Amino acid sequence: METSSEGGGETAGPGTAQADPPAPAEMTAAVETATADPSAAVETARAAGRVTAAGRPAIAPASLSPSRASDFMQCPLLYRFRVIDRLPEKPSEAATRGTLVHAVLERLFDAPAAERTVPRARALVPGQWDRLRESRPEVVELFADDPEGERLARWLGEAEQLVERWFTLEDPTRLEPVERELFIETELDSGLRLRGIIDRVDVAPTGEVRIVDYKTGKAPRPEYAEGALFQMKFYALVVWRLKNVVPRRLQLVYLGSGDVLTYDPVVADLERVERKLHALWEAIRQATESGDWRPRPTKLCGWCDHQAHCPEFGGTPPPYPLAVGAAESGGDPQGRMGPD
């Protein structure tokens, strides 16, 4: 799961771009330092004139995930806000419920096959919610205005219903996943680094590989199925390049509507995706170097957290924190869940 959204307008100014760009090694060191000593990382980046409006080290994009690729295709400015500026986003009930349901379905396979039942799955929900609150305290604010816990109880009930619906689509007593929540990463011959997290990988006794992804929303209409399969073909490409194996089947399980969408890829499919990603990465590289990130208004703008910074809504983007004309490679600011 990668959640983890998809006219020209004003472009962001150079901001602190007057400083000479640091060497790639310096930027990589800043990122590596960030985990152990965030303040030192910020000072290193600040000395180089590379700090975002949020006070974080600003690093040029170094890899591509399905979610971030979809962000750029949906709106280049959204990509910039998430990857380069790393503007904060409020947790949403829908995205958080998706994370909770994924955690329950992952943990259910810890039990022996015969014990993977609906009651056991439902019983996992409260404990996984507690773990989610511990790992991501910001989700607590979702129910800050619910002192009696009524909304929370209803929300948890909805999560339980999604988990229960899964049993009508797949039989976990007959499944033994080889991998769950599998992080994958590869570097193409061009140098483009691809990464992502696969919900589940099944391998048949005969060796065929199936990649499975859970979606807590509803299945798209047939005319939009290709867009939905982009993420799965992305994963298949990475697996192919890593293992020299083309997955036999890609499977999207839509818990919101009770549908299962499958696709059997061939090499030609994956080669097309690879060409598309190279073209996409070139566009990202050019935007990174020029600082020209155009907004692309769509109906999805109504759900965007960044309207206050978007020229389409009368906002002003923060000062561009990278040097115009000199993109660097460094650490990867991409995370799994913002909103797969």
mmCIF file of C-alpha atoms in Angstrom:
data_model
loop_
_atom_site.group_PDB
_atom_site.id
_atom_site.type_symbol
_atom_site.label_atom_id
_atom_site.label_comp_id
_atom_site.label_asym_id
_atom_site.label_seq_id
_atom_site.Cartn_x
_atom_site.Cartn_y
_atom_site.Cartn_z
ATOM 1 C CA MET A 1 0.000 0.000 0.000
ATOM 2 C CA GLU A 2 1.206 3.259 -0.848
ATOM 3 C CA THR A 3 -0.977 5.953 0.356
ATOM 4 C CA SER A 4 -0.394 6.740 1.275
ATOM 5 C CA SER A 5 -3.243 11.323 -3.651
ATOM 6 C CA GLU A 6 -2.961 11.928 -8.139
ATOM 7 C CA GLY A 7 -3.377 25.676 -16.815
ATOM 8 C CA GLY A 8 -0.266 26.905 -15.637
ATOM 9 C CA GLY A 9 0.053 29.011 -12.562
ATOM 10 C CA GLU A 10 2.717 30.987 -10.811
ATOM 11 C CA THR A 11 5.977 29.258 -10.149
ATOM 12 C CA ALA A 12 7.958 29.350 -6.968
ATOM 13 C CA GLY A 13 10.815 31.759 -6.677
ATOM 14 C CA PRO A 14 14.411 30.718 -6.051
ATOM 15 C CA GLY A 15 14.235 31.610 -2.361
ATOM 16 C CA THR A 16 17.622 30.880 -0.831
ATOM 17 C CA ALA A 17 19.092 29.627 -4.091
ATOM 18 C CA GLN A 18 21.833 32.293 -4.132
ATOM 19 C CA ALA A 19 24.190 30.011 -2.217
ATOM 20 C CA ASP A 20 26.429 27.676 -4.177
ATOM 21 C CA PRO A 21 25.034 24.145 -4.241
ATOM 22 C CA PRO A 22 26.740 21.692 -1.887
ATOM 23 C CA ALA A 23 28.366 18.562 -3.203
ATOM 24 C CA PRO A 24 26.126 15.470 -3.327
ATOM 25 C CA ALA A 25 28.177 13.890 -0.540
ATOM 26 C CA GLU A 26 27.448 16.858 1.711
ATOM 27 C CA MET A 27 23.719 16.569 1.099
ATOM 28 C CA THR A 28 23.818 12.809 1.696
ATOM 29 C CA ALA A 29 25.627 13.394 4.974
ATOM 30 C CA ALA A 30 22.954 15.869 6.005
ATOM 31 C CA VAL A 31 20.263 13.270 5.491
ATOM 32 C CA GLU A 32 22.181 10.528 7.288
ATOM 33 C CA THR A 33 22.693 12.871 10.222
ATOM 34 C CA ALA A 34 19.004 13.745 10.374
ATOM 35 C CA THR A 35 17.986 10.565 12.161
ATOM 36 C CA ALA A 36 20.716 10.656 14.773
ATOM 37 C CA ASP A 37 20.902 14.422 15.242
ATOM 38 C CA PRO A 38 18.125 16.416 13.542
ATOM 39 C CA SER A 39 19.483 19.776 14.701
ATOM 40 C CA ALA A 40 22.897 19.056 13.184
ATOM 41 C CA ALA A 41 21.260 18.088 9.906
ATOM 42 C CA VAL A 42 19.298 21.320 9.843
ATOM 43 C CA GLU A 43 22.443 23.368 10.542
ATOM 44 C CA THR A 44 24.314 21.589 7.752
ATOM 45 C CA ALA A 45 21.492 22.250 5.324
ATOM 46 C CA ARG A 46 21.028 25.837 6.538
ATOM 47 C CA ALA A 47 24.715 26.580 5.961
ATOM 48 C CA ALA A 48 24.212 25.437 2.372
ATOM 49 C CA GLY A 49 21.004 27.436 2.016
ATOM 50 C CA ARG A 50 18.873 24.264 1.814
ATOM 51 C CA VAL A 51 16.174 24.398 4.475
ATOM 52 C CA THR A 52 12.466 24.130 3.831
ATOM 53 C CA ALA A 53 9.888 26.515 5.249
ATOM 54 C CA ALA A 54 9.201 23.851 7.886
ATOM 55 C CA GLY A 55 12.852 23.976 8.989
ATOM 56 C CA ARG A 56 13.829 20.611 7.527
ATOM 57 C CA PRO A 57 16.818 19.860 5.286
ATOM 58 C CA ALA A 58 15.744 20.179 1.649
ATOM 59 C CA ILE A 59 16.946 17.376 -0.596
ATOM 60 C CA ALA A 60 16.367 16.938 -4.307
ATOM 61 C CA PRO A 61 14.301 13.861 -5.285
ATOM 62 C CA ALA A 62 16.431 10.729 -5.394
ATOM 63 C CA SER A 63 13.930 7.944 -6.088
ATOM 64 C CA LEU A 64 10.407 7.297 -7.264
ATOM 65 C CA SER A 65 7.568 5.394 -5.620
ATOM 66 C CA PRO A 66 4.092 4.703 -7.018
ATOM 67 C CA SER A 67 2.498 7.306 -4.748
ATOM 68 C CA ARG A 68 4.952 10.044 -5.644
ATOM 69 C CA ALA A 69 4.751 9.193 -9.342
ATOM 70 C CA SER A 70 0.966 9.530 -9.102
ATOM 71 C CA ASP A 71 1.377 12.828 -7.261
ATOM 72 C CA PHE A 72 3.448 14.282 -10.095
ATOM 73 C CA MET A 73 1.058 13.052 -12.765
ATOM 74 C CA GLN A 74 -1.864 14.514 -10.835
ATOM 75 C CA CYS A 75 -0.208 17.859 -10.029
ATOM 76 C CA PRO A 76 3.511 18.729 -10.212
ATOM 77 C CA LEU A 77 3.080 21.375 -7.523
ATOM 78 C CA LEU A 78 1.585 18.783 -5.158
ATOM 79 C CA TYR A 79 4.659 16.628 -5.757
ATOM 80 C CA ARG A 80 6.883 19.561 -4.869
ATOM 81 C CA PHE A 81 4.933 20.298 -1.676
ATOM 82 C CA ARG A 82 5.196 16.683 -0.541
ATOM 83 C CA VAL A 83 8.699 15.694 -1.649
ATOM 84 C CA ILE A 84 10.773 18.878 -1.639
ATOM 85 C CA ASP A 85 8.995 21.247 0.764
ATOM 86 C CA ARG A 86 7.652 18.338 2.833
ATOM 87 C CA LEU A 87 4.748 20.428 4.021
ATOM 88 C CA PRO A 88 2.781 18.821 6.848
ATOM 89 C CA GLU A 89 -0.556 17.207 6.095
ATOM 90 C CA LYS A 90 -3.311 16.487 8.550
ATOM 91 C CA PRO A 91 -4.224 12.831 9.005
ATOM 92 C CA SER A 92 -7.561 11.877 7.505
ATOM 93 C CA GLU A 93 -10.066 9.359 8.807
ATOM 94 C CA ALA A 94 -10.106 7.499 5.486
ATOM 95 C CA ALA A 95 -6.321 7.162 5.147
ATOM 96 C CA THR A 96 -5.884 6.248 8.807
ATOM 97 C CA ARG A 97 -8.643 3.643 8.569
ATOM 98 C CA GLY A 98 -6.825 2.189 5.561
ATOM 99 C CA THR A 99 -3.599 1.922 7.548
ATOM 100 C CA LEU A 100 -5.443 0.241 10.406
ATOM 101 C CA VAL A 101 -7.150 -2.309 8.153
ATOM 102 C CA HIS A 102 -3.864 -3.127 6.426
ATOM 103 C CA ALA A 103 -2.226 -3.727 9.804
ATOM 104 C CA VAL A 104 -5.014 -6.100 10.844
ATOM 105 C CA LEU A 105 -4.817 -8.103 7.603
ATOM 106 C CA GLU A 106 -1.045 -8.326 7.904
ATOM 107 C CA ARG A 107 -1.135 -9.516 11.521
ATOM 108 C CA LEU A 108 -3.895 -12.064 10.883
ATOM 109 C CA PHE A 109 -1.398 -14.223 9.002
ATOM 110 C CA ASP A 110 0.663 -14.548 12.183
ATOM 111 C CA ALA A 111 -1.957 -17.082 13.320
ATOM 112 C CA PRO A 112 -2.104 -20.690 12.083
ATOM 113 C CA ALA A 113 -4.319 -21.119 9.022
ATOM 114 C CA ALA A 114 -7.234 -22.670 10.894
ATOM 115 C CA GLU A 115 -7.361 -19.720 13.309
ATOM 116 C CA ARG A 116 -7.640 -17.019 10.653
ATOM 117 C CA THR A 117 -11.293 -16.358 11.305
ATOM 118 C CA VAL A 118 -13.596 -13.347 11.218
ATOM 119 C CA PRO A 119 -13.861 -13.114 15.038
ATOM 120 C CA ARG A 120 -10.089 -13.217 15.385
ATOM 121 C CA ALA A 121 -9.642 -10.537 12.713
ATOM 122 C CA ARG A 122 -12.217 -8.248 14.340
ATOM 123 C CA ALA A 123 -10.553 -8.767 17.703
ATOM 124 C CA LEU A 124 -7.271 -7.477 16.258
ATOM 125 C CA VAL A 125 -8.730 -4.049 15.455
ATOM 126 C CA PRO A 126 -8.550 -2.431 18.946
ATOM 127 C CA GLY A 127 -4.988 -3.561 19.571
ATOM 128 C CA GLN A 128 -3.760 -2.411 16.151
ATOM 129 C CA TRP A 129 -5.454 0.945 16.728
ATOM 130 C CA ASP A 130 -3.520 1.276 19.997
ATOM 131 C CA ARG A 131 -0.280 0.461 18.193
ATOM 132 C CA LEU A 132 -1.056 2.990 15.473
ATOM 133 C CA ARG A 133 -1.662 5.730 18.041
ATOM 134 C CA GLU A 134 1.667 4.920 19.684
ATOM 135 C CA SER A 135 3.621 4.996 16.430
ATOM 136 C CA ARG A 136 1.797 7.999 14.971
ATOM 137 C CA PRO A 137 0.480 10.166 17.840
ATOM 138 C CA GLU A 138 -0.893 12.733 15.399
ATOM 139 C CA VAL A 139 -3.795 10.446 14.495
ATOM 140 C CA VAL A 140 -5.247 11.019 17.964
ATOM 141 C CA GLU A 141 -6.307 14.507 16.853
ATOM 142 C CA LEU A 142 -8.808 12.910 14.472
ATOM 143 C CA PHE A 143 -11.104 12.340 17.435
ATOM 144 C CA ALA A 144 -10.065 15.227 19.663
ATOM 145 C CA ASP A 145 -13.592 16.678 19.427
ATOM 146 C CA ASP A 146 -15.221 13.352 20.302
ATOM 147 C CA PRO A 147 -15.081 13.250 24.131
ATOM 148 C CA GLU A 148 -17.752 10.572 24.401
ATOM 149 C CA GLY A 149 -16.015 8.360 21.860
ATOM 150 C CA GLU A 150 -19.098 7.956 19.670
ATOM 151 C CA ARG A 151 -17.382 8.890 16.410
ATOM 152 C CA LEU A 152 -14.375 6.755 17.269
ATOM 153 C CA ALA A 153 -16.593 3.750 17.996
ATOM 154 C CA ARG A 154 -18.392 4.197 14.676
ATOM 155 C CA TRP A 155 -15.074 4.588 12.841
ATOM 156 C CA LEU A 156 -13.644 1.444 14.426
ATOM 157 C CA GLY A 157 -16.862 -0.366 13.509
ATOM 158 C CA GLU A 158 -16.379 0.665 9.886
ATOM 159 C CA ALA A 159 -12.842 -0.723 9.990
ATOM 160 C CA GLU A 160 -14.194 -4.009 11.349
ATOM 161 C CA GLN A 161 -16.740 -4.170 8.528
ATOM 162 C CA LEU A 162 -13.998 -3.725 5.920
ATOM 163 C CA VAL A 163 -11.959 -6.486 7.531
ATOM 164 C CA GLU A 164 -14.983 -8.773 7.614
ATOM 165 C CA ARG A 165 -15.759 -8.112 3.947
ATOM 166 C CA TRP A 166 -12.297 -9.317 3.012
ATOM 167 C CA PHE A 167 -13.311 -12.832 4.055
ATOM 168 C CA THR A 168 -15.959 -12.810 1.306
ATOM 169 C CA LEU A 169 -13.260 -12.086 -1.289
ATOM 170 C CA GLU A 170 -10.374 -14.300 -0.177
ATOM 171 C CA ASP A 171 -10.004 -17.291 2.123
ATOM 172 C CA PRO A 172 -7.019 -16.702 4.433
ATOM 173 C CA THR A 173 -7.068 -20.319 5.610
ATOM 174 C CA ARG A 174 -5.924 -21.305 2.115
ATOM 175 C CA LEU A 175 -3.245 -18.623 1.776
ATOM 176 C CA GLU A 176 0.351 -18.682 2.984
ATOM 177 C CA PRO A 177 1.928 -15.409 1.859
ATOM 178 C CA VAL A 178 5.633 -15.491 1.155
ATOM 179 C CA GLU A 179 5.890 -11.804 2.048
ATOM 180 C CA ARG A 180 3.733 -9.206 3.787
ATOM 181 C CA GLU A 181 4.382 -5.467 3.710
ATOM 182 C CA LEU A 182 7.437 -6.140 1.566
ATOM 183 C CA PHE A 183 9.743 -3.191 0.912
ATOM 184 C CA ILE A 184 11.250 -3.423 -2.563
ATOM 185 C CA GLU A 185 13.841 -1.241 -4.228
ATOM 186 C CA THR A 186 15.915 -1.421 -7.364
ATOM 187 C CA GLU A 187 18.037 0.822 -9.535
ATOM 188 C CA LEU A 188 17.469 0.721 -13.280
ATOM 189 C CA ASP A 189 20.341 0.796 -15.758
ATOM 190 C CA SER A 190 19.629 4.493 -16.232
ATOM 191 C CA GLY A 191 20.294 5.151 -12.547
ATOM 192 C CA LEU A 192 16.635 5.750 -11.687
ATOM 193 C CA ARG A 193 15.862 4.247 -8.285
ATOM 194 C CA LEU A 194 12.411 2.737 -7.775
ATOM 195 C CA ARG A 195 10.921 1.723 -4.443
ATOM 196 C CA GLY A 196 7.652 0.751 -2.859
ATOM 197 C CA ILE A 197 5.881 -1.478 -0.340
ATOM 198 C CA ILE A 198 3.811 -4.466 -1.490
ATOM 199 C CA ASP A 199 0.951 -5.543 0.764
ATOM 200 C CA ARG A 200 1.260 -9.252 0.025
ATOM 201 C CA VAL A 201 3.225 -11.609 -2.197
ATOM 202 C CA ASP A 202 1.903 -15.126 -2.858
ATOM 203 C CA VAL A 203 3.974 -17.786 -4.591
ATOM 204 C CA ALA A 204 2.292 -20.911 -5.983
ATOM 205 C CA PRO A 205 3.934 -24.358 -5.603
ATOM 206 C CA THR A 206 4.739 -24.124 -9.309
ATOM 207 C CA GLY A 207 6.570 -20.828 -8.771
ATOM 208 C CA GLU A 208 4.103 -18.294 -10.166
ATOM 209 C CA VAL A 209 4.111 -14.995 -8.277
ATOM 210 C CA ARG A 210 1.007 -13.015 -7.371
ATOM 211 C CA ILE A 211 1.209 -9.448 -6.073
ATOM 212 C CA VAL A 212 -1.764 -8.390 -3.964
ATOM 213 C CA ASP A 213 -2.763 -4.926 -2.783
ATOM 214 C CA TYR A 214 -5.662 -4.089 -0.456
ATOM 215 C CA LYS A 215 -7.754 -0.987 -1.090
ATOM 216 C CA THR A 216 -10.293 0.199 1.471
ATOM 217 C CA GLY A 217 -12.169 2.302 -1.079
ATOM 218 C CA LYS A 218 -14.422 1.275 -3.939
ATOM 219 C CA ALA A 219 -13.294 -0.211 -7.233
ATOM 220 C CA PRO A 220 -12.956 2.309 -10.080
ATOM 221 C CA ARG A 221 -15.212 2.246 -13.099
ATOM 222 C CA PRO A 222 -13.806 0.169 -15.992
ATOM 223 C CA GLU A 223 -12.619 3.262 -17.875
ATOM 224 C CA TYR A 224 -10.392 4.169 -14.917
ATOM 225 C CA ALA A 225 -9.012 0.684 -14.285
ATOM 226 C CA GLU A 226 -5.747 1.408 -16.101
ATOM 227 C CA GLY A 227 -4.921 4.196 -13.668
ATOM 228 C CA ALA A 228 -5.651 1.901 -10.749
ATOM 229 C CA LEU A 229 -3.297 -0.734 -12.167
ATOM 230 C CA PHE A 230 -0.389 1.701 -12.550
ATOM 231 C CA GLN A 231 0.766 1.066 -8.983
ATOM 232 C CA MET A 232 0.641 -2.702 -9.494
ATOM 233 C CA LYS A 233 2.556 -2.566 -12.766
ATOM 234 C CA PHE A 234 5.129 -0.389 -11.015
ATOM 235 C CA TYR A 235 5.603 -3.139 -8.409
ATOM 236 C CA ALA A 236 5.751 -5.793 -11.108
ATOM 237 C CA LEU A 237 8.473 -3.847 -12.902
ATOM 238 C CA VAL A 238 10.576 -3.662 -9.746
ATOM 239 C CA VAL A 239 10.142 -7.385 -9.067
ATOM 240 C CA TRP A 240 11.045 -8.171 -12.673
ATOM 241 C CA ARG A 241 14.203 -6.076 -12.548
ATOM 242 C CA LEU A 242 15.171 -7.478 -9.134
ATOM 243 C CA LYS A 243 14.384 -11.155 -9.657
ATOM 244 C CA ASN A 244 14.089 -11.496 -13.427
ATOM 245 C CA VAL A 245 10.593 -12.870 -12.810
ATOM 246 C CA VAL A 246 7.430 -11.412 -14.316
ATOM 247 C CA PRO A 247 4.610 -11.774 -11.756
ATOM 248 C CA ARG A 248 1.884 -14.070 -13.028
ATOM 249 C CA ARG A 249 -0.927 -11.971 -11.605
ATOM 250 C CA LEU A 250 -1.558 -8.505 -10.154
ATOM 251 C CA GLN A 251 -4.544 -8.352 -7.839
ATOM 252 C CA LEU A 252 -6.329 -5.363 -6.301
ATOM 253 C CA VAL A 253 -8.773 -6.231 -3.522
ATOM 254 C CA TYR A 254 -11.343 -3.455 -3.008
ATOM 255 C CA LEU A 255 -12.817 -3.836 0.455
ATOM 256 C CA GLY A 256 -15.064 -0.802 0.079
ATOM 257 C CA SER A 257 -17.098 -2.327 -2.737
ATOM 258 C CA GLY A 258 -16.263 -6.010 -2.456
ATOM 259 C CA ASP A 259 -14.574 -6.237 -5.854
ATOM 260 C CA VAL A 260 -11.363 -7.882 -7.001
ATOM 261 C CA LEU A 261 -9.508 -6.474 -10.005
ATOM 262 C CA THR A 262 -6.871 -8.713 -11.587
ATOM 263 C CA TYR A 263 -4.392 -8.284 -14.402
ATOM 264 C CA ASP A 264 -1.825 -10.674 -15.852
ATOM 265 C CA PRO A 265 1.173 -8.654 -17.066
ATOM 266 C CA VAL A 266 3.613 -9.498 -19.816
ATOM 267 C CA VAL A 267 7.097 -8.166 -20.483
ATOM 268 C CA ALA A 268 5.820 -5.622 -23.000
ATOM 269 C CA ASP A 269 3.604 -4.103 -20.268
ATOM 270 C CA LEU A 270 6.530 -3.668 -17.927
ATOM 271 C CA GLU A 271 8.738 -2.202 -20.632
ATOM 272 C CA ARG A 272 6.046 0.405 -21.339
ATOM 273 C CA VAL A 273 5.855 1.273 -17.650
ATOM 274 C CA GLU A 274 9.624 1.590 -17.522
ATOM 275 C CA ARG A 275 9.628 4.024 -20.463
ATOM 276 C CA LYS A 276 6.835 6.005 -18.826
ATOM 277 C CA LEU A 277 8.749 6.244 -15.547
ATOM 278 C CA HIS A 278 11.899 7.407 -17.329
ATOM 279 C CA ALA A 279 9.926 10.168 -19.049
ATOM 280 C CA LEU A 280 8.286 11.071 -15.763
ATOM 281 C CA TRP A 281 11.612 11.206 -13.947
ATOM 282 C CA GLU A 282 13.068 13.435 -16.651
ATOM 283 C CA ALA A 283 10.159 15.855 -16.165
ATOM 284 C CA ILE A 284 10.754 15.778 -12.392
ATOM 285 C CA ARG A 285 14.459 16.416 -12.925
ATOM 286 C CA GLN A 286 13.758 19.421 -15.132
ATOM 287 C CA ALA A 287 11.266 20.849 -12.648
ATOM 288 C CA THR A 288 13.730 20.309 -9.798
ATOM 289 C CA GLU A 289 16.485 22.151 -11.637
ATOM 290 C CA SER A 290 14.291 25.018 -12.832
ATOM 291 C CA GLY A 291 12.078 25.375 -9.756
ATOM 292 C CA ASP A 292 9.109 25.485 -12.140
ATOM 293 C CA TRP A 293 6.381 23.337 -10.570
ATOM 294 C CA ARG A 294 3.038 24.037 -12.196
ATOM 295 C CA PRO A 295 -0.276 23.397 -10.437
ATOM 296 C CA ARG A 296 -2.723 21.251 -12.370
ATOM 297 C CA PRO A 297 -6.275 21.916 -11.163
ATOM 298 C CA THR A 298 -8.613 18.914 -10.988
ATOM 299 C CA LYS A 299 -11.619 17.867 -8.953
ATOM 300 C CA LEU A 300 -9.182 16.407 -6.444
ATOM 301 C CA CYS A 301 -8.067 19.900 -5.429
ATOM 302 C CA GLY A 302 -10.989 20.038 -3.008
ATOM 303 C CA TRP A 303 -9.252 17.410 -0.846
ATOM 304 C CA CYS A 304 -5.785 18.983 -0.960
ATOM 305 C CA ASP A 305 -4.237 20.186 2.307
ATOM 306 C CA HIS A 306 -2.117 22.776 0.522
ATOM 307 C CA GLN A 307 -4.640 25.226 -0.895
ATOM 308 C CA ALA A 308 -3.170 28.024 1.251
ATOM 309 C CA HIS A 309 0.108 27.622 -0.683
ATOM 310 C CA CYS A 310 -1.400 27.055 -4.128
ATOM 311 C CA PRO A 311 -1.647 29.901 -6.682
ATOM 312 C CA GLU A 312 -4.879 28.376 -8.005
ATOM 313 C CA PHE A 313 -6.472 29.270 -4.652
ATOM 314 C CA GLY A 314 -4.755 32.625 -4.212
ATOM 315 C CA GLY A 315 -1.921 31.174 -2.165
ATOM 316 C CA THR A 316 1.838 31.553 -2.461
ATOM 317 C CA PRO A 317 4.236 28.600 -2.416
ATOM 318 C CA PRO A 318 7.030 28.803 0.170
ATOM 319 C CA PRO A 319 10.440 29.983 -1.084
ATOM 320 C CA TYR A 320 12.011 27.293 -3.230
ATOM 321 C CA PRO A 321 14.634 25.609 -1.020
ATOM 322 C CA LEU A 322 16.848 24.147 -3.760
ATOM 323 C CA ALA A 323 19.328 25.839 -6.052
ATOM 324 C CA VAL A 324 17.775 26.622 -9.424
ATOM 325 C CA GLY A 325 19.824 25.043 -12.184
ATOM 326 C CA ALA A 326 21.564 22.439 -9.997
ATOM 327 C CA ALA A 327 19.654 19.367 -8.912
ATOM 328 C CA GLU A 328 21.459 17.056 -6.532
ATOM 329 C CA SER A 329 20.924 13.463 -5.530
ATOM 330 C CA GLY A 330 20.837 12.653 -1.879
ATOM 331 C CA GLY A 331 18.692 11.011 0.705
ATOM 332 C CA ASP A 332 15.128 10.137 -0.033
ATOM 333 C CA PRO A 333 12.508 12.318 1.674
ATOM 334 C CA GLN A 334 9.707 10.059 0.551
ATOM 335 C CA GLY A 335 7.719 8.222 3.164
ATOM 336 C CA ARG A 336 5.225 5.468 2.783
ATOM 337 C CA MET A 337 2.082 6.931 4.102
ATOM 338 C CA GLY A 338 1.044 10.361 3.684
ATOM 339 C CA PRO A 339 -2.115 9.890 2.851
ATOM 340 C CA ASP A 340 0.972 3.902 -0.838
#
